[in-house]
Backbone as CSV, one residue per row, in Angstrom:
resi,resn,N_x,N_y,N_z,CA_x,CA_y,CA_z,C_x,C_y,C_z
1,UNK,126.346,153.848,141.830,125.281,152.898,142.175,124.388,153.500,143.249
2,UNK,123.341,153.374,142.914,122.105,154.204,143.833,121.279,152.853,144.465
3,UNK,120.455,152.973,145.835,120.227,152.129,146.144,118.655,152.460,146.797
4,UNK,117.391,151.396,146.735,116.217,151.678,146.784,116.444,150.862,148.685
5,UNK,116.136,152.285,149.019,116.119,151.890,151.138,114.873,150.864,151.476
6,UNK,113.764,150.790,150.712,112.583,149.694,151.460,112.442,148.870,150.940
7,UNK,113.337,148.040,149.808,113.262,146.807,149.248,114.721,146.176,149.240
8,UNK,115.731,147.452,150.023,117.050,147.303,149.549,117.629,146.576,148.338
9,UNK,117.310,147.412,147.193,117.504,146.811,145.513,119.022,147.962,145.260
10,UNK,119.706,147.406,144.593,120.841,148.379,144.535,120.822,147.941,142.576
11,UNK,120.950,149.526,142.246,121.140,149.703,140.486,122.283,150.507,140.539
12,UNK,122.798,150.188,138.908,123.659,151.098,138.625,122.502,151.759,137.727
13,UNK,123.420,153.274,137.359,122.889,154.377,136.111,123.521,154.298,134.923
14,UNK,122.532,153.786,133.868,123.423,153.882,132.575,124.307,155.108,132.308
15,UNK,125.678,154.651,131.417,125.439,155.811,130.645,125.071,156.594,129.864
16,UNK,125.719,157.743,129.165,124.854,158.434,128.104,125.003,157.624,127.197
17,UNK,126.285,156.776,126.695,126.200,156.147,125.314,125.562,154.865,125.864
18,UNK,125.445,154.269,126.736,124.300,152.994,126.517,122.896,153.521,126.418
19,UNK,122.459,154.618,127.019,121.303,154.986,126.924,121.193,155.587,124.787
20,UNK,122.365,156.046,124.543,122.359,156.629,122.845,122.082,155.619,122.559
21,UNK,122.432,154.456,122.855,122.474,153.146,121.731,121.467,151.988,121.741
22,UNK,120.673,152.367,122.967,119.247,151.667,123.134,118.177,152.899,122.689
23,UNK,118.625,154.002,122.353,117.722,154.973,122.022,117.510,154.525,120.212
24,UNK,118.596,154.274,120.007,118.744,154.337,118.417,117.659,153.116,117.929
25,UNK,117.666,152.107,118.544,116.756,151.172,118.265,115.406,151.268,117.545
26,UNK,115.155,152.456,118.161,113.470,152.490,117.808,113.695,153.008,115.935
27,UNK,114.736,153.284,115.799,114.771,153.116,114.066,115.001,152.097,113.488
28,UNK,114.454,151.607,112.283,114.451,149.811,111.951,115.914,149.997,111.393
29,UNK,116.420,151.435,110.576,117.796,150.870,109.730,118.748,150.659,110.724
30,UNK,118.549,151.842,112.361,119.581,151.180,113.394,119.297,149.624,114.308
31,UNK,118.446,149.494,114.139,118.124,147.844,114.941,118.633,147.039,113.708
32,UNK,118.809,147.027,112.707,119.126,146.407,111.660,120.699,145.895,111.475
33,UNK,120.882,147.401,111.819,122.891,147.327,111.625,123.433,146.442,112.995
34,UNK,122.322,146.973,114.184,122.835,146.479,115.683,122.446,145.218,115.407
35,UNK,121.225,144.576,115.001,121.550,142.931,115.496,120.206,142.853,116.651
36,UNK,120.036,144.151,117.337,118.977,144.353,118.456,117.634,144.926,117.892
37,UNK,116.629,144.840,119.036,115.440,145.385,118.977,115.184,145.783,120.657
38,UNK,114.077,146.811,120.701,113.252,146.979,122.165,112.647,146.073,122.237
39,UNK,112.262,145.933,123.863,111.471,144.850,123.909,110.228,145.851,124.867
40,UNK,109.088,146.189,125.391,108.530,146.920,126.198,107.152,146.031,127.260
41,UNK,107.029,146.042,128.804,106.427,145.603,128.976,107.306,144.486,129.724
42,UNK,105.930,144.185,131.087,106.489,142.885,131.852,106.220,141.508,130.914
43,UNK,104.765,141.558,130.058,105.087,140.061,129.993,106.028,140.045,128.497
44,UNK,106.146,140.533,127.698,107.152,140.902,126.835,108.220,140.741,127.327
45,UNK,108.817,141.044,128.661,110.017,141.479,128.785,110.482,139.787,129.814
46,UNK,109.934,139.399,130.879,109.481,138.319,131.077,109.884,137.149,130.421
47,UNK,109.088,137.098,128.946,109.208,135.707,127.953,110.484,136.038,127.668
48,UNK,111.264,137.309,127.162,112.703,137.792,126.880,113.729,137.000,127.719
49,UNK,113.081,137.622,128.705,114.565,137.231,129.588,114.025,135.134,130.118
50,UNK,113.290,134.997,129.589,113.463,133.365,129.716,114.070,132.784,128.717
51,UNK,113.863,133.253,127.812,114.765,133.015,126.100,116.679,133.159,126.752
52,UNK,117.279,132.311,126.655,118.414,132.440,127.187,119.390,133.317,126.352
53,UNK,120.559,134.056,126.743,120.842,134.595,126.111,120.230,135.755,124.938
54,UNK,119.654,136.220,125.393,118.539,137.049,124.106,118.617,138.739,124.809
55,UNK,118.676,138.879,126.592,118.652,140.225,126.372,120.200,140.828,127.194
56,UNK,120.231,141.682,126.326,121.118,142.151,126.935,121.727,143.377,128.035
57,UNK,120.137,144.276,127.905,120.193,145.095,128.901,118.756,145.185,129.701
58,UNK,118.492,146.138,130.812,117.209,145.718,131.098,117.210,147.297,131.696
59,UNK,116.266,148.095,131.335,116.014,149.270,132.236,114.729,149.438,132.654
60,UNK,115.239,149.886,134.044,113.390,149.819,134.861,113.662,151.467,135.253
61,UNK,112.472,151.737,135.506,111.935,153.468,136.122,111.863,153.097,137.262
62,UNK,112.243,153.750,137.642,112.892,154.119,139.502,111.434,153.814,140.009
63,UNK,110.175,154.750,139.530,108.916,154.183,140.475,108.546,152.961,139.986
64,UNK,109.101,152.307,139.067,108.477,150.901,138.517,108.848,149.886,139.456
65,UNK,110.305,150.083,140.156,111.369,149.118,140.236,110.705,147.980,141.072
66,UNK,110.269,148.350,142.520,109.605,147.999,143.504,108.416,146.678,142.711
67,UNK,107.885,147.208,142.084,106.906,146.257,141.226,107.405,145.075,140.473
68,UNK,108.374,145.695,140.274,109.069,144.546,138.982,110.243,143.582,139.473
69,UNK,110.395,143.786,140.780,111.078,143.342,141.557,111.742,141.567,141.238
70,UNK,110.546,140.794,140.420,110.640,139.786,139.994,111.357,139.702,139.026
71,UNK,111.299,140.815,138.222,112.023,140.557,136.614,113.459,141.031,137.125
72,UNK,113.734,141.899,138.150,114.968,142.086,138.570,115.368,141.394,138.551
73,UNK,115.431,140.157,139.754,116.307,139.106,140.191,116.130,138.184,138.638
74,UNK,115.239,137.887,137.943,115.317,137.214,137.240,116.627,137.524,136.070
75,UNK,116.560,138.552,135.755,117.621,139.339,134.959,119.033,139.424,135.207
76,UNK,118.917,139.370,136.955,120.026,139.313,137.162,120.661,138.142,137.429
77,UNK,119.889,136.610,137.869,120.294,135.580,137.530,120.729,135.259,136.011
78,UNK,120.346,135.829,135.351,120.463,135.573,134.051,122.206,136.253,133.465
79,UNK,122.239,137.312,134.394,123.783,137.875,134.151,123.088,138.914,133.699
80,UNK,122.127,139.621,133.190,121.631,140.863,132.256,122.075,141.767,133.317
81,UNK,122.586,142.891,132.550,122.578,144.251,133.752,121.365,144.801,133.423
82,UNK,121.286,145.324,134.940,119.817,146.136,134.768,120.552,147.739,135.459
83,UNK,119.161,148.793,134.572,120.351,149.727,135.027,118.486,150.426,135.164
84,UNK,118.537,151.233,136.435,117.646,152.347,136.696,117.470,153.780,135.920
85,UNK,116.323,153.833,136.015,116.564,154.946,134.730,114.861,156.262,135.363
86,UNK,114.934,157.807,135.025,113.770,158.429,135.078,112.512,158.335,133.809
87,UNK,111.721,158.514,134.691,110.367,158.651,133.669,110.592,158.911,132.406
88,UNK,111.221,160.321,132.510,111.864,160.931,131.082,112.838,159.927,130.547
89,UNK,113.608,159.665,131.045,114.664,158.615,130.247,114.024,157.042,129.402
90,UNK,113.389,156.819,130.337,112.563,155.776,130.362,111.869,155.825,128.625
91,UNK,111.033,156.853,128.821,110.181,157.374,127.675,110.923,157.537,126.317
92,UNK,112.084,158.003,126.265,112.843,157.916,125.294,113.300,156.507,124.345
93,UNK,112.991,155.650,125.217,113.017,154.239,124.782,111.707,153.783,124.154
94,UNK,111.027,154.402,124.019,109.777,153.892,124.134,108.937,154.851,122.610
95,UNK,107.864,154.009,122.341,107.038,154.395,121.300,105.563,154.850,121.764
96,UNK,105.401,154.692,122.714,103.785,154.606,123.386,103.909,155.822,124.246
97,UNK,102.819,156.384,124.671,102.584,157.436,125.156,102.737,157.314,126.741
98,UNK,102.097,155.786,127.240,102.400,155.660,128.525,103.213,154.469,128.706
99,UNK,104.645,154.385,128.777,105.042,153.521,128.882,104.687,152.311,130.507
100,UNK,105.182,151.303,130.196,105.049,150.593,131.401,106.210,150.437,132.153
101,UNK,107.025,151.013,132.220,108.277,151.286,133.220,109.299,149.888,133.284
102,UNK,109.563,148.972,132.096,110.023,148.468,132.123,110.769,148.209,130.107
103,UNK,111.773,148.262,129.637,112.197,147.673,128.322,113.691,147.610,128.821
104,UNK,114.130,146.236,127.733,114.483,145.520,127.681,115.571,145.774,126.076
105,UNK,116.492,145.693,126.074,117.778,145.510,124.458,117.638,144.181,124.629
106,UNK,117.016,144.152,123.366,117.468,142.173,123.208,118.318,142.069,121.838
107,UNK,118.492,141.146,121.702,119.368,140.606,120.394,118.505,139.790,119.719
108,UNK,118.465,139.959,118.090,117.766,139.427,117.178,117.376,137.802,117.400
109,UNK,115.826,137.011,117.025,115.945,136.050,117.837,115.366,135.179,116.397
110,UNK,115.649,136.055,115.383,115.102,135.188,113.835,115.925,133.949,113.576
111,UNK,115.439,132.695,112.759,116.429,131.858,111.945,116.429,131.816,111.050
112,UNK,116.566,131.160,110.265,117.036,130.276,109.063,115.846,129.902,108.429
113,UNK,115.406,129.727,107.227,114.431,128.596,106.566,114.845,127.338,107.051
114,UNK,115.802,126.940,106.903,116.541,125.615,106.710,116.137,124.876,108.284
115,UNK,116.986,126.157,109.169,116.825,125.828,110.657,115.061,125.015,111.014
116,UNK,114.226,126.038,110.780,112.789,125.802,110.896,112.472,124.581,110.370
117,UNK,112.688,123.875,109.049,111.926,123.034,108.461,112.897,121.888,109.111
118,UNK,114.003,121.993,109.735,114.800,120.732,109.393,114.475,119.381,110.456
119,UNK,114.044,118.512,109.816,113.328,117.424,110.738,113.228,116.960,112.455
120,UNK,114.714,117.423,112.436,115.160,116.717,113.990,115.911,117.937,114.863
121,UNK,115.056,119.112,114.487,115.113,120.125,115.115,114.794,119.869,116.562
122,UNK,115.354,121.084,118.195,114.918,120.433,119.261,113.778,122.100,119.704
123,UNK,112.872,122.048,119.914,112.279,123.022,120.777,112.372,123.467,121.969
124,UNK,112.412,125.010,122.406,112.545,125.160,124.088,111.400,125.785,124.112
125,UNK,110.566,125.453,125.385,109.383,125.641,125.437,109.852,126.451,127.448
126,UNK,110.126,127.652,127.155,110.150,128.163,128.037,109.572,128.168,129.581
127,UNK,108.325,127.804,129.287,107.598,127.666,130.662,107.648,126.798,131.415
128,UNK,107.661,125.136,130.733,108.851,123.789,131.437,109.720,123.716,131.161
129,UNK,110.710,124.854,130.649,112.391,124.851,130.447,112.721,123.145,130.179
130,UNK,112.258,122.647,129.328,112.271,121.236,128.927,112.289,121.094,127.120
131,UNK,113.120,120.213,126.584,112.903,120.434,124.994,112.375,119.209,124.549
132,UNK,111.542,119.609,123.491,110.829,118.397,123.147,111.510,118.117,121.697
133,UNK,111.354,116.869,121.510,111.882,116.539,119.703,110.868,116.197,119.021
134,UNK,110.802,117.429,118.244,109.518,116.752,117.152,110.446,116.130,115.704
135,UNK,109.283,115.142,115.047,110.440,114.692,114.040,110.297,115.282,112.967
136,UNK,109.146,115.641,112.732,108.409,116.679,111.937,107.750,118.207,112.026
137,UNK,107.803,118.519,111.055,107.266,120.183,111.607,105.620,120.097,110.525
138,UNK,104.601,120.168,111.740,103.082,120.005,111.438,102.364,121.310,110.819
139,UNK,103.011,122.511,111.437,101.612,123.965,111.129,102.814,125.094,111.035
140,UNK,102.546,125.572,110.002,103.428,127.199,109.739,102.794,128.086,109.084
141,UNK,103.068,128.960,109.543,102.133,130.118,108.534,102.812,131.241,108.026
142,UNK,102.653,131.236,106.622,103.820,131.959,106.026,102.628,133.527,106.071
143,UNK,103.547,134.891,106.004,102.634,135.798,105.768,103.419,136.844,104.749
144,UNK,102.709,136.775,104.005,103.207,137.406,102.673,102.255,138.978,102.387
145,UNK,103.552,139.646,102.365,103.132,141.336,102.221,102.342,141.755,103.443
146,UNK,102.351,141.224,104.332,101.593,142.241,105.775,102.443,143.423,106.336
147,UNK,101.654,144.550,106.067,102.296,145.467,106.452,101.929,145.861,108.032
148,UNK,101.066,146.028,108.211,100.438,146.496,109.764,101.189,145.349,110.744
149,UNK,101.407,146.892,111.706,102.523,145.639,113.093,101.759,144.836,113.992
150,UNK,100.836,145.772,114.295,99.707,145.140,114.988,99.056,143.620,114.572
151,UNK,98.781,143.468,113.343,98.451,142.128,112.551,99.565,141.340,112.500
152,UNK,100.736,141.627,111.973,101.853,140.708,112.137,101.999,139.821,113.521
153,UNK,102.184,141.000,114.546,102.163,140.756,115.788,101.358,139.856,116.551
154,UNK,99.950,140.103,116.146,98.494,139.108,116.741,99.083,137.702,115.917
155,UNK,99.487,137.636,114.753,99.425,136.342,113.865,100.506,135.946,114.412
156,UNK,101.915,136.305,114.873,102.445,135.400,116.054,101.864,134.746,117.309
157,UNK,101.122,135.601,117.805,100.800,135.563,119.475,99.738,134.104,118.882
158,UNK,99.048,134.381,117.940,97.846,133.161,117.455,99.009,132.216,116.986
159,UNK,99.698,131.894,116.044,100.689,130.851,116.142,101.226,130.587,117.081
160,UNK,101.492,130.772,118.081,102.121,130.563,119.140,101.019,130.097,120.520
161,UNK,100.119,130.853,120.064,99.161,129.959,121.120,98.215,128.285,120.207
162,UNK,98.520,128.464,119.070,97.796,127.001,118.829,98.638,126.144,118.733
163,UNK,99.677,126.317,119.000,100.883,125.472,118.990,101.617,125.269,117.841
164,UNK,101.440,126.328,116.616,102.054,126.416,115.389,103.981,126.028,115.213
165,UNK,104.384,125.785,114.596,106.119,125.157,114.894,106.667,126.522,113.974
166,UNK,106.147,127.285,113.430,107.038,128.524,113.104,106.204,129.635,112.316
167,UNK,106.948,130.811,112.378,106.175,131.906,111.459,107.341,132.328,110.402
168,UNK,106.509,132.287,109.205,107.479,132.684,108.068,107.055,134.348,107.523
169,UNK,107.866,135.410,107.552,107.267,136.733,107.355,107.889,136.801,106.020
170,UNK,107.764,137.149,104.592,107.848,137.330,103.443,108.724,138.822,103.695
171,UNK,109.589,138.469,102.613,110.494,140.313,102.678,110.248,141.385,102.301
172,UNK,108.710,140.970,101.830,108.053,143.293,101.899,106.873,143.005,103.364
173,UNK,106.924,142.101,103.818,106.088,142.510,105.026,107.047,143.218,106.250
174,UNK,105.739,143.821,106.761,106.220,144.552,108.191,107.846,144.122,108.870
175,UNK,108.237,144.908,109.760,109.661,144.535,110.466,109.550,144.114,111.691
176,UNK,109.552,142.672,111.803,109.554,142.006,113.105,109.836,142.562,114.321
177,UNK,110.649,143.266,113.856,111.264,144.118,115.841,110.519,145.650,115.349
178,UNK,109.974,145.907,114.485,108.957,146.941,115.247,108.573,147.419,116.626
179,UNK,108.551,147.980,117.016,108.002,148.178,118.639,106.672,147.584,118.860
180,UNK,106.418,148.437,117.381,104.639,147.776,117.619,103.918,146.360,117.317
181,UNK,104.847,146.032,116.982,104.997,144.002,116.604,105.585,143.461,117.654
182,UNK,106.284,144.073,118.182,107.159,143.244,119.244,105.768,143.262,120.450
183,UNK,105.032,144.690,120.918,104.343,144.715,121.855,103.069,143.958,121.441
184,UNK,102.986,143.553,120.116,101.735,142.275,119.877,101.797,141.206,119.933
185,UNK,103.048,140.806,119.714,102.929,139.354,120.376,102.868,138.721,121.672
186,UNK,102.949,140.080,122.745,103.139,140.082,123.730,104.235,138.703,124.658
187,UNK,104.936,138.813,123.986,106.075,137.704,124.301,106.186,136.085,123.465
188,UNK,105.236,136.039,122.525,105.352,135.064,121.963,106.563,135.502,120.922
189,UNK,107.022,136.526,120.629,107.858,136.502,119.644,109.117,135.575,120.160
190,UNK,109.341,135.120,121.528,110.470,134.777,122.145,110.104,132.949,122.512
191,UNK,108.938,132.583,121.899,108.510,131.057,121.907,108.271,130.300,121.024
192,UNK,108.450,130.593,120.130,108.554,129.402,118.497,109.436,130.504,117.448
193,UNK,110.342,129.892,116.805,110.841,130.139,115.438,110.552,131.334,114.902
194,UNK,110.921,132.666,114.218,110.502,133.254,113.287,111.385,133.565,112.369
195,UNK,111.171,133.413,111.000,111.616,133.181,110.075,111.353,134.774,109.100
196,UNK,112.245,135.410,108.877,111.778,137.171,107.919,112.818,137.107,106.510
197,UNK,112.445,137.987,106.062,113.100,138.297,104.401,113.546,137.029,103.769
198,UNK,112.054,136.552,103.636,112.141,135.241,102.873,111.065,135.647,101.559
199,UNK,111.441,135.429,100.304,110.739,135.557,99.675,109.686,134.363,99.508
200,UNK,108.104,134.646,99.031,107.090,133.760,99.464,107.235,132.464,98.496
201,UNK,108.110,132.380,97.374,107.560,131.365,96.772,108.632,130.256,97.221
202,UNK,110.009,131.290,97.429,110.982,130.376,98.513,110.346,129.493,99.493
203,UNK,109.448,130.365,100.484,108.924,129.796,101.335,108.123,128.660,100.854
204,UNK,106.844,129.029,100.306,106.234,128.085,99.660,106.519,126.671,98.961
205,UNK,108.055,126.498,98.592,108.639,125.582,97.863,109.468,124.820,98.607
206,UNK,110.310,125.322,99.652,110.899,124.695,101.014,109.563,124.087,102.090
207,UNK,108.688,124.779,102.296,107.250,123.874,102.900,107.056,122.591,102.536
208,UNK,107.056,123.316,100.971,106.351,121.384,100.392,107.442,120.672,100.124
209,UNK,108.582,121.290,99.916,109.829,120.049,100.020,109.911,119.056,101.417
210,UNK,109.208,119.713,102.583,109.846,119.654,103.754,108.333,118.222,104.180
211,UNK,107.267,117.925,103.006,106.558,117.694,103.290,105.164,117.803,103.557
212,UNK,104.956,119.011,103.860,104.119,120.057,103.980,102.846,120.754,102.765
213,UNK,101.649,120.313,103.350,100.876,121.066,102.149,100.586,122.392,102.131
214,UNK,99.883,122.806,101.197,100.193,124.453,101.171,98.921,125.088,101.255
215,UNK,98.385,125.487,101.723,96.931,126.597,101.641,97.055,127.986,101.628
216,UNK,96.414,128.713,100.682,95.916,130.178,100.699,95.028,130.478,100.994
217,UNK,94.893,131.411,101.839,93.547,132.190,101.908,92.979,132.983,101.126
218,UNK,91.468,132.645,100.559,91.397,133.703,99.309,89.711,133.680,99.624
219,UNK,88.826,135.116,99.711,87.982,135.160,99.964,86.819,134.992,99.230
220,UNK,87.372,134.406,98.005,86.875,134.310,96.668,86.936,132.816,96.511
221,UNK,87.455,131.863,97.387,88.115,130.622,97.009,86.368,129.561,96.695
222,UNK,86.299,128.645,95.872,85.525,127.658,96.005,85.451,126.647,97.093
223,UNK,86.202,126.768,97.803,86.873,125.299,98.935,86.297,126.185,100.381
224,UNK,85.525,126.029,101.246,85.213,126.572,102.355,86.491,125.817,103.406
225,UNK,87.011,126.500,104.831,87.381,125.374,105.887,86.672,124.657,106.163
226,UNK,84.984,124.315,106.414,85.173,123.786,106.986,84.503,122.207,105.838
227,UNK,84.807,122.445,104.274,85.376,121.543,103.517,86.358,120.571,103.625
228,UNK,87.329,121.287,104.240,88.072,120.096,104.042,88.633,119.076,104.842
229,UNK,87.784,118.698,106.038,87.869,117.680,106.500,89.067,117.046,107.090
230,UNK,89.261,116.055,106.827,90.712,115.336,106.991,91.529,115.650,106.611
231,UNK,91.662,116.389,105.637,92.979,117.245,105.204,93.595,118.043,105.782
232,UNK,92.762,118.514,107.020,93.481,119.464,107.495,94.500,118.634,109.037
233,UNK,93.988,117.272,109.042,95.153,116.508,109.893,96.450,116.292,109.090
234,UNK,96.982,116.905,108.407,98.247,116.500,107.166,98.961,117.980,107.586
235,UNK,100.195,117.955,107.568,101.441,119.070,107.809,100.898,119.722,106.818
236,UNK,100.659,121.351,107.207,100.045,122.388,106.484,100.933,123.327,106.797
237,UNK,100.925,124.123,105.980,101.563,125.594,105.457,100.401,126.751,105.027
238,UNK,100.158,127.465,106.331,99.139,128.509,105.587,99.340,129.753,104.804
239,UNK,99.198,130.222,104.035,99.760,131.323,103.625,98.618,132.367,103.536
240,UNK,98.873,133.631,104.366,98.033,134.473,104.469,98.686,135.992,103.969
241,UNK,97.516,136.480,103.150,98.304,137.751,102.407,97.770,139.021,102.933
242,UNK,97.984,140.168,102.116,97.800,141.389,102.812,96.698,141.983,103.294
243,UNK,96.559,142.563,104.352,95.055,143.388,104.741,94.344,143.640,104.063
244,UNK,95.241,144.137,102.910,93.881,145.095,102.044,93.583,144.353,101.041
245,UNK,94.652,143.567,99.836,94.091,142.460,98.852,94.353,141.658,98.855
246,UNK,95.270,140.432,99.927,95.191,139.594,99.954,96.336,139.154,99.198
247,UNK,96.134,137.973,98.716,96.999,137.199,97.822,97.411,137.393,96.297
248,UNK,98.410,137.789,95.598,98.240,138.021,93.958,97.780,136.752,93.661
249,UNK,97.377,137.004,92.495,97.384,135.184,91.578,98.024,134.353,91.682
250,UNK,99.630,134.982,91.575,101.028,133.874,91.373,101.314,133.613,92.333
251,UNK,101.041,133.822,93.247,100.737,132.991,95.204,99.771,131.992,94.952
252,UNK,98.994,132.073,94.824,97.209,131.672,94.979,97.827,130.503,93.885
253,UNK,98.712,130.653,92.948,98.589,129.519,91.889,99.221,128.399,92.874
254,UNK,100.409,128.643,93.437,101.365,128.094,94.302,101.084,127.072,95.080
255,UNK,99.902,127.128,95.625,98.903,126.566,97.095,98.279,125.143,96.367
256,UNK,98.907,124.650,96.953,97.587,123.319,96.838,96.421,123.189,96.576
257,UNK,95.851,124.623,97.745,94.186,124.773,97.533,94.402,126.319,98.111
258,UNK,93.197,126.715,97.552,92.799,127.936,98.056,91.239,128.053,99.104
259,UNK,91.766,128.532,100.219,90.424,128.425,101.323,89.716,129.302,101.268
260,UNK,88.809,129.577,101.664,87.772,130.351,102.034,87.738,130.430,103.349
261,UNK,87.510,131.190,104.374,86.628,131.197,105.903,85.360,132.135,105.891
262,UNK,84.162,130.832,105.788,83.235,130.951,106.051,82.525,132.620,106.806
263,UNK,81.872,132.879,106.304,81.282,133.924,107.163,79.986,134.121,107.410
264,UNK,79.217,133.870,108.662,78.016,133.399,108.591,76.919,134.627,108.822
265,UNK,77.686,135.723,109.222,76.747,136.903,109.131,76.681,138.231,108.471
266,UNK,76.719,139.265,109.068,76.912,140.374,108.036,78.089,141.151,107.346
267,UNK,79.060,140.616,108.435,80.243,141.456,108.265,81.216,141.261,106.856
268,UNK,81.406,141.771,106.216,81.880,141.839,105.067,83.604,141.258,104.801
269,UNK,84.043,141.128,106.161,85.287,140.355,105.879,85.551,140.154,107.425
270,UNK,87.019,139.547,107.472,87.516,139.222,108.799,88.576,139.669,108.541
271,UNK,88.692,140.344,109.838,90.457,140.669,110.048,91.445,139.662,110.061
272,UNK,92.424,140.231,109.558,93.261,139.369,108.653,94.165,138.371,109.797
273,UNK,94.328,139.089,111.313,94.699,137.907,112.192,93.631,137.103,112.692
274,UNK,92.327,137.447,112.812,91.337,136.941,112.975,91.145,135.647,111.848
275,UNK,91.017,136.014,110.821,91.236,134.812,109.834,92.412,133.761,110.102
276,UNK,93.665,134.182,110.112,94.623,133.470,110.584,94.291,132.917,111.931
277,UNK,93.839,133.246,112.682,93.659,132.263,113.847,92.501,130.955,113.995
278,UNK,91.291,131.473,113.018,90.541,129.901,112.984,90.773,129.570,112.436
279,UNK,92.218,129.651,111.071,92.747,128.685,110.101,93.935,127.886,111.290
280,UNK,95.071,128.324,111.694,95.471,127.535,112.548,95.133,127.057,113.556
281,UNK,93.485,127.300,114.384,92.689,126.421,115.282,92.186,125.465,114.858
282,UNK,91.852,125.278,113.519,91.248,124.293,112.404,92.404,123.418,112.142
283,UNK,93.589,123.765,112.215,94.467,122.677,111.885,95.157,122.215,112.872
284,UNK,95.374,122.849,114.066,96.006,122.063,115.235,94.710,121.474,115.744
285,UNK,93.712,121.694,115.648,92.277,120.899,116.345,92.579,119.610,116.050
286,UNK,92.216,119.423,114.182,92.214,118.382,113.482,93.876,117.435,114.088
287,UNK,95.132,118.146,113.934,96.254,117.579,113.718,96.280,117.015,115.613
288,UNK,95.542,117.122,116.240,95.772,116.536,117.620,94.555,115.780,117.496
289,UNK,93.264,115.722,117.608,92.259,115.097,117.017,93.436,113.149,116.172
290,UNK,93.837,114.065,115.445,94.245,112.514,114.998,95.305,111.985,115.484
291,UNK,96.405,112.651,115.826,97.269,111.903,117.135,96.287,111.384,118.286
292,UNK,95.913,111.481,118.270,95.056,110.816,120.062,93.997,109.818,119.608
């Protein structure tokens, strides 16, 4: 145990096999077998360690430590060991060129279909450590075939900031604990539900069992958003498809309706979390709009 003299912070040094076995992570077939993912980053790492039980190790860079001083004690109230580590060591954990001197081993934080839709589910809403009971589940957005982490990633952080009740990822899209998905949601992955290797029509068919209407996005669609009016105060299910084409047919048949988002100037399309986010601003607008 080594000890920092002007903040008096005392760490232990991993060893080589905890450091082998948080190294292995950054491969999806070893985060797969482990159960874990990296987590990188204060506010990433932050929302982690408020998620109870979720991380299990915490390594900071010796010049970071002083800074992060907060996530220390927090970690260590939490019971997490935190273990000090060099630049170089540090980096080995890491996918990015400049890391931020802080990641995190967490443990897988996916559920269930069943879990997500089931009526009298309770929510933890981390920031008032308080749970609310909804009786119903209002906004989800299923995403079928997204490969890019970066997009996966934003379409959490946007569900999660409009107050969406879960994300459903289809089983050829991207891998949730990606590094580079994990660092896009920038900690929302650790504040509503996510739901992976669900096939879409599964999804699609548990939605509307659960109540829930269904929308596609299709850039071709006859139905504009901002068509449909009152409909969009009714428990919706969005389903948004891949970067490059979008939705097949036999999705698109699936949907209730197929949307359009409007485009009022030159640009020839919208990015595909960009689209996803004024479709779920359009429906939590409307769906609070009519509660109140």
């Amino acid at each position: 145990m080594e000890t920092m003299t002007d903040d008096r912070i005392e760490f232990d040094e991993p060893s080589q096999a905890i450091l082998r076995d948080a190294r292995k992570l950054l491969r999806r077939k070893e985060r797969k077998a482990a159960g874990e993912f990296l987590v990188e980053g204060r506010q990433a790492v932050r929302e982690a360690l408020r998620a109870p039980g979720v991380v299990k190790w915490l390594f900071v860079q010796w010049s970071a430590a002083r800074d992060n001083k907060d996530l220390v004690d927090l970690a260590r109230a939490e019971g997490v060991p935190v273990y000090a580590v060099s630049e170089q060591n540090l980096g080995t954990l890491c996918d990015t060129v400049t890391p931020q001197g802080l990641v995190a081993v967490a443990r897988n934080v996916d559920v269930a279909l069943g879990e997500v839709l089931h009526p009298e589910r309770e929510r933890v809403v981390p920031d008032a450590e308080k749970k609310h009971r909804r009786r119903d589940v209002g906004l989800v957005v299923i995403c079928a075939q997204i490969r890019d982490p970066g997009n996966a990633g934003t379409v959490i952080r946007c569900a999660d900031a409009m107050g969406a009740d879960a994300v459903i990822l289809s089983s050829d899209s991207v891998d949730v604990y990606n590094p580079k998905t994990v660092r896009s949601t920038v900690g929302s992955l650790f504040h509503l539900p996510i739901v992976i290797d669900v096939e879409v029509d599964d999804a699609i068919a548990a939605c509307r069992e659960a109540g829930m209407q269904v929308f596609a996005t299709d850039a071709d669609a006859g139905t504009d958003l901002t068509d449909l009016d009152a409909e969009l105060e009714r428990p919706t299910a969005w389903v948004m498809g891949n970067e490059a084409w979008g939705l097949p047919l036999e999705h698109l048949t699936l949907a209730d309706k197929t949307v359009a988002v409007p485009i009022y100037g030159h640009a020839e399309s919208l990015n595909l979390a960009a689209a996803a986010a004024i479709c779920l601003y359009a429906s939590a607008s409307a769906q609070r709009a009519h509660e109140h």
